[in-house]
Coordinates of C-alpha atoms in Angstrom, one line a residue:
M674 CA -85.4 100.3 49.5
K675 CA -86.2 99.7 53.2
F676 CA -88.5 102.5 54.8
R677 CA -85.7 103.3 57.4
T678 CA -83.4 103.7 54.7
L679 CA -85.8 106.1 52.9
G680 CA -86.4 108.1 56.0
R681 CA -82.7 108.5 56.4
H682 CA -82.4 110.1 52.9
V683 CA -85.2 112.3 53.3
K684 CA -83.7 113.3 56.8
E685 CA -80.4 114.2 55.3
G686 CA -81.9 115.7 52.2
T687 CA -83.8 118.1 54.3
K688 CA -80.6 118.9 56.4
N689 CA -78.8 120.0 53.3
L690 CA -81.4 122.6 52.7
G691 CA -80.5 124.3 55.9
R692 CA -76.8 123.9 55.3
N693 CA -76.7 125.8 52.2
G694 CA -78.4 129.0 53.4
W695 CA -78.5 131.7 50.7
M696 CA -77.9 129.2 47.9
T697 CA -81.0 127.2 49.0
F698 CA -83.1 130.5 49.2
A699 CA -81.9 131.5 45.6
S700 CA -82.8 128.1 44.2
I701 CA -86.2 128.1 45.6
S702 CA -86.6 131.6 44.6
A703 CA -85.5 130.9 40.9
V704 CA -88.0 127.9 40.9
T705 CA -90.8 130.0 42.5
V706 CA -90.4 133.0 40.0
M707 CA -90.2 130.5 36.9
L708 CA -93.3 128.6 38.0
L709 CA -95.3 131.8 38.7
V710 CA -94.5 133.0 35.0
V711 CA -95.4 129.5 33.8
G712 CA -98.8 129.4 35.9
A713 CA -99.7 133.0 34.7
F714 CA -98.9 132.2 31.3
L715 CA -101.0 129.1 31.3
L716 CA -104.0 130.8 32.8
L717 CA -103.5 133.6 30.0
I718 CA -103.2 131.0 27.3
L719 CA -106.3 129.0 28.5
N720 CA -108.5 132.2 28.5
A721 CA -107.1 133.3 25.3
N722 CA -107.9 130.0 23.7
N723 CA -111.3 130.1 25.3
F724 CA -112.0 133.4 23.8
A725 CA -110.5 132.4 20.5
S726 CA -112.8 129.4 20.5
S727 CA -115.9 131.5 21.2
V728 CA -114.9 133.8 18.6
E729 CA -114.5 131.0 16.1
D730 CA -117.8 129.7 16.9
D731 CA -119.4 133.0 16.2
V732 CA -117.6 133.6 13.1
E733 CA -120.1 134.0 10.0
I734 CA -119.8 135.3 6.4
R735 CA -122.1 138.2 5.4
A736 CA -122.4 138.0 1.6
Y737 CA -124.1 141.3 0.5
I738 CA -126.4 141.0 -2.3
E739 CA -126.2 143.7 -5.1
L740 CA -128.9 146.2 -4.9
T741 CA -130.1 145.5 -8.5
A742 CA -130.5 141.7 -8.0
T743 CA -134.2 140.6 -8.4
P744 CA -135.7 138.0 -6.1
E745 CA -135.2 135.2 -8.7
Q746 CA -131.6 136.1 -8.9
Q747 CA -131.3 136.2 -5.0
E748 CA -132.8 132.7 -4.8
E749 CA -130.4 131.6 -7.6
L750 CA -127.5 132.9 -5.5
R751 CA -128.7 131.3 -2.4
T752 CA -129.0 128.0 -4.2
Q753 CA -125.4 128.4 -5.5
I754 CA -124.0 129.0 -2.0
E755 CA -125.8 126.3 -0.4
N756 CA -124.2 123.8 -3.1
T757 CA -120.7 125.2 -2.1
P758 CA -118.7 122.4 -0.4
N759 CA -118.2 122.8 3.4
V760 CA -121.2 125.3 3.9
E761 CA -123.2 124.4 6.8
S762 CA -126.1 126.9 6.8
V763 CA -127.2 129.8 4.6
T764 CA -129.9 132.5 6.3
F765 CA -131.2 135.3 4.3
L766 CA -131.0 138.8 6.0
S767 CA -133.1 141.5 4.5
K768 CA -131.8 145.0 4.6
D769 CA -134.6 146.0 7.1
E770 CA -133.5 143.3 9.6
G771 CA -129.8 144.4 8.9
L772 CA -130.9 148.1 9.9
D773 CA -132.5 146.6 13.0
Q774 CA -129.4 144.8 14.0
L775 CA -127.2 147.9 13.4
I776 CA -129.5 150.1 15.6
D777 CA -129.7 147.4 18.6
S778 CA -125.7 147.2 18.4
L779 CA -125.4 150.9 19.0
N780 CA -127.7 151.2 21.8
E781 CA -128.8 154.7 22.5
A782 CA -126.8 156.1 19.6
G783 CA -128.7 153.8 17.1
S784 CA -131.8 155.7 17.4
A785 CA -130.0 158.2 14.9
F786 CA -130.4 155.7 12.2
E787 CA -134.2 155.6 12.5
S788 CA -134.5 158.4 10.1
I789 CA -133.1 156.3 7.2
R790 CA -135.8 153.4 7.6
E791 CA -137.9 154.6 4.8
E792 CA -134.9 154.9 2.2
N793 CA -132.9 152.0 3.7
P794 CA -129.4 152.2 1.8
L795 CA -128.4 148.8 3.0
N796 CA -128.1 145.6 1.2
D797 CA -129.7 142.5 1.6
A798 CA -127.4 139.7 2.5
F799 CA -127.0 136.0 3.2
I800 CA -125.5 134.7 6.4
V801 CA -123.2 131.8 5.8
R802 CA -121.8 129.4 8.4
A803 CA -118.9 127.2 7.2
A804 CA -118.8 123.5 8.7
S805 CA -115.4 124.5 10.2
P806 CA -114.1 128.0 11.2
Q807 CA -110.9 127.3 9.6
L808 CA -112.7 127.1 6.3
T809 CA -114.5 130.4 6.6
E810 CA -111.7 132.5 4.5
S811 CA -111.7 130.0 1.6
I812 CA -115.7 129.9 1.5
S813 CA -115.7 133.6 1.6
Q814 CA -113.5 134.0 -1.3
Q815 CA -115.7 131.6 -3.3
I816 CA -118.8 133.4 -2.5
D817 CA -117.2 136.8 -3.4
E818 CA -116.7 135.7 -7.0
M819 CA -120.3 134.6 -7.4
P820 CA -122.7 136.6 -9.5
Y821 CA -125.1 139.1 -7.8
V822 CA -122.5 139.3 -4.9
E823 CA -121.4 142.8 -4.0
S824 CA -118.9 142.0 -1.2
T825 CA -118.3 139.5 1.7
N826 CA -117.3 140.1 5.1
Y827 CA -116.5 137.9 8.2
G828 CA -114.5 140.1 10.6
Q829 CA -111.2 138.9 8.9
D830 CA -109.1 141.6 10.3
F831 CA -110.1 141.2 13.9
V832 CA -109.9 137.2 13.6
E833 CA -106.6 137.2 12.1
R834 CA -105.0 139.6 14.5
L835 CA -106.5 137.5 17.4
F836 CA -104.9 134.4 16.2
A837 CA -101.6 136.3 15.3
F838 CA -101.6 137.5 19.1
T839 CA -102.4 134.1 20.4
D840 CA -99.5 132.5 18.4
L841 CA -97.0 135.3 19.3
A842 CA -97.9 135.0 23.1
R843 CA -97.3 131.2 23.1
T844 CA -94.0 131.7 21.3
I845 CA -92.9 134.4 23.7
G846 CA -94.1 132.3 26.7
V847 CA -92.4 129.1 25.7
I848 CA -89.1 130.9 25.2
L849 CA -89.3 132.6 28.5
I850 CA -90.3 129.4 30.3
V851 CA -87.5 127.4 28.8
G852 CA -84.9 130.1 29.8
M853 CA -86.0 130.3 33.2
M854 CA -86.2 126.5 33.6
F855 CA -82.5 126.3 32.7
T856 CA -81.8 129.1 35.0
A857 CA -83.6 127.2 37.9
M858 CA -82.0 124.0 37.0
F859 CA -78.6 125.7 37.2
L860 CA -79.1 127.3 40.6
I861 CA -80.3 123.9 42.1
A862 CA -77.2 122.1 40.4
N863 CA -74.9 124.6 42.1
T864 CA -76.6 124.3 45.4
I865 CA -76.0 120.4 45.2
K866 CA -72.5 120.9 44.2
I867 CA -71.9 123.1 47.4
T868 CA -73.4 120.4 49.4
I869 CA -71.2 117.8 47.8
I870 CA -67.9 120.0 48.3
A871 CA -68.9 120.7 52.0
R872 CA -69.4 117.0 52.6
K873 CA -66.6 115.7 50.6
R874 CA -64.6 114.1 53.5
E875 CA -67.8 112.5 55.0
I876 CA -68.6 111.0 51.6
Q877 CA -65.2 109.6 51.3
I878 CA -65.6 107.9 54.7
M879 CA -68.9 106.6 53.9
K880 CA -67.4 105.1 50.8
L881 CA -64.6 103.5 52.7
V882 CA -66.9 101.8 55.2
G883 CA -68.8 100.2 52.2
A884 CA -71.6 102.5 51.5
T885 CA -73.1 102.0 48.0
N886 CA -73.1 104.7 45.3
G887 CA -76.9 104.8 45.6
F888 CA -76.9 105.2 49.4
I889 CA -74.6 108.2 49.0
R890 CA -76.4 109.9 46.0
W891 CA -80.1 109.5 47.2
P892 CA -79.9 112.5 49.8
F893 CA -78.8 114.7 47.0
F894 CA -81.8 113.6 44.9
V895 CA -84.2 114.2 47.8
E896 CA -82.7 117.7 48.1
G897 CA -83.3 118.5 44.7
L898 CA -86.8 117.2 44.8
L899 CA -87.5 119.3 47.9
L900 CA -86.0 122.4 46.3
G901 CA -88.3 122.0 43.2
V902 CA -91.6 121.0 45.3
V903 CA -91.1 123.8 47.8
G904 CA -90.5 126.3 45.2
S905 CA -93.9 125.3 43.5
L906 CA -95.9 125.9 46.7
I907 CA -95.8 129.8 46.5
P908 CA -96.8 130.1 42.9
I909 CA -99.7 127.7 43.5
V910 CA -101.0 129.9 46.4
V911 CA -100.5 133.1 44.8
L912 CA -102.1 131.9 41.5
G913 CA -105.0 130.1 43.2
F914 CA -106.2 133.1 45.3
G915 CA -104.9 135.7 42.8
Y916 CA -106.9 134.1 40.0
S917 CA -110.1 133.3 42.2
Y918 CA -110.1 137.0 43.3
L919 CA -109.8 138.4 39.7
Y920 CA -112.7 136.0 38.7
S921 CA -114.9 137.1 41.7
A922 CA -114.2 140.6 41.5
Y923 CA -114.0 141.4 37.8
G924 CA -115.5 138.4 36.0
S925 CA -118.7 140.2 35.4
Q926 CA -116.9 143.2 33.9
F927 CA -115.1 141.0 31.5
E928 CA -118.4 139.6 30.2
T929 CA -119.5 143.1 29.3
L930 CA -116.6 143.2 26.9
F931 CA -117.9 140.0 25.3
F932 CA -115.2 138.0 27.2
S933 CA -115.7 135.7 30.0
L934 CA -113.0 134.4 32.2
L935 CA -112.7 130.6 32.7
T936 CA -114.1 129.5 36.2
P937 CA -111.2 129.0 38.4
F938 CA -111.9 125.2 39.3
P939 CA -111.0 122.8 38.0
Y940 CA -108.2 124.7 36.2
I941 CA -106.4 125.9 39.3
W942 CA -106.1 122.2 40.6
Q943 CA -104.8 121.0 37.2
I944 CA -102.3 123.9 37.0
A945 CA -101.2 123.2 40.6
A946 CA -100.5 119.6 39.8
L947 CA -98.5 120.5 36.7
L948 CA -96.5 123.1 38.7
V949 CA -95.7 120.5 41.3
G950 CA -94.6 118.0 38.6
I951 CA -92.5 120.6 36.7
G952 CA -91.0 121.7 40.0
A953 CA -89.9 118.2 41.1
F954 CA -88.6 117.4 37.6
I955 CA -86.4 120.5 37.6
G956 CA -85.1 119.8 41.1
V957 CA -84.3 116.1 40.4
W958 CA -82.9 117.0 37.1
G959 CA -80.6 119.8 38.5
S960 CA -79.4 117.2 41.2
V961 CA -78.7 114.6 38.8
M962 CA -76.6 117.1 36.8
S963 CA -74.6 117.9 39.6
V964 CA -74.1 114.5 41.2
R965 CA -72.9 113.1 37.9
K966 CA -70.4 116.0 37.5
F967 CA -69.1 116.6 40.9
L968 CA -69.8 113.4 43.0
K969 CA -67.0 111.0 42.1
V970 CA -68.2 107.7 43.8

C-alpha cells in the first residue's frame, strides 16, 4: 500500500469519527470504561499475587512438642521430621523463645505476659519449612501424626482464605472484562454500521468507478482502530497518575499492615502497552464485524 493511499485512509477514518457524533462518543466511552476496569483489575491482581507470594514465602509449620517429651525424644522427632520428603529445614524453638516472640508481636500489650515467664506454659516447637509452599499442608498432616507431636499449625485458615479470595477476584474480573469487551465491540460495530449506511451512495459510486474492496474497507478499519486506541488513552492517564499517587501517599501505610504495594514502574508502562493493544484489537474487530455484515462490496 502506497504512503499516499494510507494517508487517505487515515484521513477518511478520522473524518468518520466526527461524522457519527454521539455514537463515536458512546463507543469511546465504552472502551474507556472497559479498559479502566481492566487496568484497575490488573493492578489489583498484580498486588494480590505479590502479597500471596510474600505470604507463601513466609509460610512455616510449627510442630508443637508434647510437654512430657524428653530431650532424647525431641531429638528423635527432629530426625524423623528432617527425613520427611520435601522438608527444607527444621529449627528448634524453645518455649522461652516462643514466649519472647509472643511478647514482641503484641508490642506494649505483650508486657502482661512477663509474669508467666517463670512458669511458662508454652510448648517447645520445631519450625519446619517446606521445599515448596504448596506442599506445606501435606507435610503438616504427616508431622501431625508423628509421636511426641501435640499439634501443628501453619496459619492454614488465613492462607486458604487468601487464595480463595484471589481466585474469586480473578473469576469475577474475567467475567466483567469479557462482558464489557463484547459491549464495546458491539458499540463500535454499530458506529461503523452508521457510517456505512450514511455513505452508502458514495460507496456505490466508488465501486462503479473501479475502487477495490480493500480501498473501500480500509477507512472503516482505521476508524475502528482509532476508536479503540483513543478509548485506551484516558484509562492509561487515570491509572498512571492515580496509582502513582496512591503509592506515594499511602504506600508506607500499607507496609505497616504487612503489605507493600508494587512500585508503579515498570508495571504502569506494561499495563499501558497492554491496554493500547486491547483497545486496538477491540476497535479493529468491531469494524471487521460491521464491514462483513453491512458493507456489500
